[in-house]
Coordinates of C-alpha atoms in Angstrom, one line a residue:
X1 CA -11.4 10.4 -10.9
X2 CA -10.1 7.3 -9.3
X3 CA -11.6 6.4 -5.9
X4 CA -9.6 4.1 -3.7
X5 CA -11.0 2.3 -0.7
X6 CA -8.7 0.4 1.8
X7 CA -9.9 -2.5 3.9
X8 CA -8.5 -5.3 6.0
X9 CA -7.0 -3.3 8.9
X10 CA -7.6 -4.3 12.5
X11 CA -6.0 -5.4 15.7
X12 CA -3.5 -8.2 15.7
X13 CA -0.9 -9.7 18.0
X14 CA 2.8 -9.3 17.2
X15 CA 3.9 -12.1 14.9
X16 CA 0.5 -12.3 13.3
X17 CA -0.7 -11.5 9.8
X18 CA -3.1 -9.2 8.0
X19 CA -3.9 -8.6 4.4
X20 CA -4.9 -5.2 3.3
X21 CA -6.9 -4.6 0.1
X22 CA -7.3 -1.4 -1.9
X23 CA -10.2 -1.4 -4.4
X24 CA -10.2 1.0 -7.2
X25 CA -13.3 2.4 -8.8
X26 CA -11.9 2.3 -12.3
X27 CA -11.8 -0.9 -14.3
X28 CA -8.6 0.1 -16.0
X29 CA -6.7 0.4 -12.8
X30 CA -3.9 -1.7 -14.3
X31 CA -2.7 1.5 -16.0
X32 CA -1.9 2.9 -12.6
X33 CA 1.2 2.5 -10.5
X34 CA 0.1 1.7 -6.9
X35 CA 1.7 2.2 -3.6
X36 CA 1.2 1.7 0.1
X37 CA 2.2 4.2 2.7
X38 CA 1.7 4.4 6.5
X39 CA 1.6 7.1 9.1
X40 CA 2.0 6.6 12.8
X41 CA 1.0 9.2 15.4
X42 CA 3.6 12.0 15.6
X43 CA 5.5 10.7 12.5
X44 CA 5.6 11.6 8.9
X45 CA 3.9 9.5 6.2
X46 CA 6.4 6.8 5.1
X47 CA 6.7 4.6 2.1
X48 CA 5.9 0.9 2.6
X49 CA 5.7 -0.8 -0.8
X50 CA 4.9 0.0 -4.5
X51 CA 4.1 -1.9 -7.7
X52 CA 4.3 -0.7 -11.3
X53 CA 1.4 -0.5 -13.7
X54 CA 2.1 -3.9 -15.2
X55 CA 3.1 -5.4 -11.8
X56 CA 6.5 -6.3 -13.1
X57 CA 8.4 -3.8 -11.0
X58 CA 8.1 -3.6 -7.2
X59 CA 9.9 -2.0 -4.3
X60 CA 9.8 -2.3 -0.5
X61 CA 11.0 -0.2 2.4
X62 CA 13.9 -1.9 4.2
X63 CA 11.8 -2.1 7.3
X64 CA 9.3 -4.5 5.7
X65 CA 11.4 -6.5 3.3
X66 CA 10.9 -10.2 3.8
X67 CA 7.7 -9.7 5.7
X68 CA 5.3 -7.8 3.4
X69 CA 4.3 -8.6 -0.1
X70 CA 2.5 -6.3 -2.6
X71 CA 0.5 -7.7 -5.4
X72 CA -2.3 -6.6 -7.8
X73 CA -5.2 -8.2 -9.5
X74 CA -6.2 -6.2 -12.6
X75 CA -9.4 -8.2 -13.1
X76 CA -10.6 -7.1 -9.7
X77 CA -9.1 -3.6 -9.8
X78 CA -7.4 -4.3 -6.5
X79 CA -4.0 -4.1 -5.0
X80 CA -3.1 -6.1 -1.9
X81 CA -0.5 -5.8 0.9
X82 CA 0.1 -9.1 2.7
X83 CA 1.7 -8.4 6.0
X84 CA 3.3 -11.2 7.9
X85 CA 5.4 -11.3 11.1
X86 CA 3.9 -8.1 12.2
X87 CA 5.7 -6.0 14.8
X88 CA 4.4 -3.4 17.2
X89 CA 6.3 -0.7 15.2
X90 CA 4.1 -1.6 12.2
X91 CA 1.2 0.1 14.0
X92 CA 0.0 2.9 11.8
X93 CA -2.8 4.1 9.5
X94 CA -2.1 2.5 6.1
X95 CA -2.9 4.4 2.9
X96 CA -3.3 3.2 -0.6
X97 CA -2.1 5.5 -3.4
X98 CA -2.3 5.5 -7.2
X99 CA -0.8 7.5 -10.1
X100 CA -1.3 6.9 -13.9
X101 CA 1.6 8.9 -15.1
X102 CA 4.3 7.3 -13.0
X103 CA 6.9 5.2 -14.7
X104 CA 8.2 2.4 -12.6
X105 CA 7.5 2.8 -8.9
X106 CA 7.2 5.9 -6.7
X107 CA 8.6 6.0 -3.2
X108 CA 7.4 9.4 -1.9
X109 CA 3.9 10.7 -1.3
X110 CA 4.3 13.4 -4.0
X111 CA 4.6 10.7 -6.6
X112 CA 1.0 9.8 -6.3
X113 CA -2.2 11.7 -7.3
X114 CA -4.9 9.6 -5.7
X115 CA -5.3 8.5 -2.2
X116 CA -7.6 6.3 -0.1
X117 CA -8.9 7.3 3.3
X118 CA -6.6 4.9 5.2
X119 CA -7.2 1.8 7.3
X120 CA -5.9 1.4 10.9
X121 CA -3.5 -1.4 11.7
X122 CA -2.7 -1.9 15.4
X123 CA -0.2 -4.5 16.5
X124 CA -0.2 -5.5 20.2
X125 CA 2.6 -7.1 22.1

C-alpha cells in the first residue's frame, strides 16, 4: 500500500504563499500519477492540480492557473504544490492523491486510489 502524508498547510494572509508537500511511503512513487484536491466546508471535493507519472503532463483547475504550480521529485518520493497569490476562497483542506494505473492525469476523485489525510490551508483577508 502507498501511504501519503501532506504537510505545509497553515494560516496565511491573502496575497501570501504556501508550499504543500506530499510524501509517499513508496520509493517507486514516480510510477504513480499524483493529484491535489481541496474541500471547503459545505462544498464538494474539487480538483486543484495533477501531474503524470513521469511529470511530463500536468493540468490545473481554472481557478488556480497562473498561481499554483505542481511538481514532483522522484528521488524524494514527494509531490509539491506551490501556492502563490493566495485568496480567501482558497481556504480548504487540501488532499494529496495517487494512482498507479492512471494514464495521463486524473481530474476527479474517483481517478485516484490512494489519499492522504489532508492539510488545512486558511487564507485570511
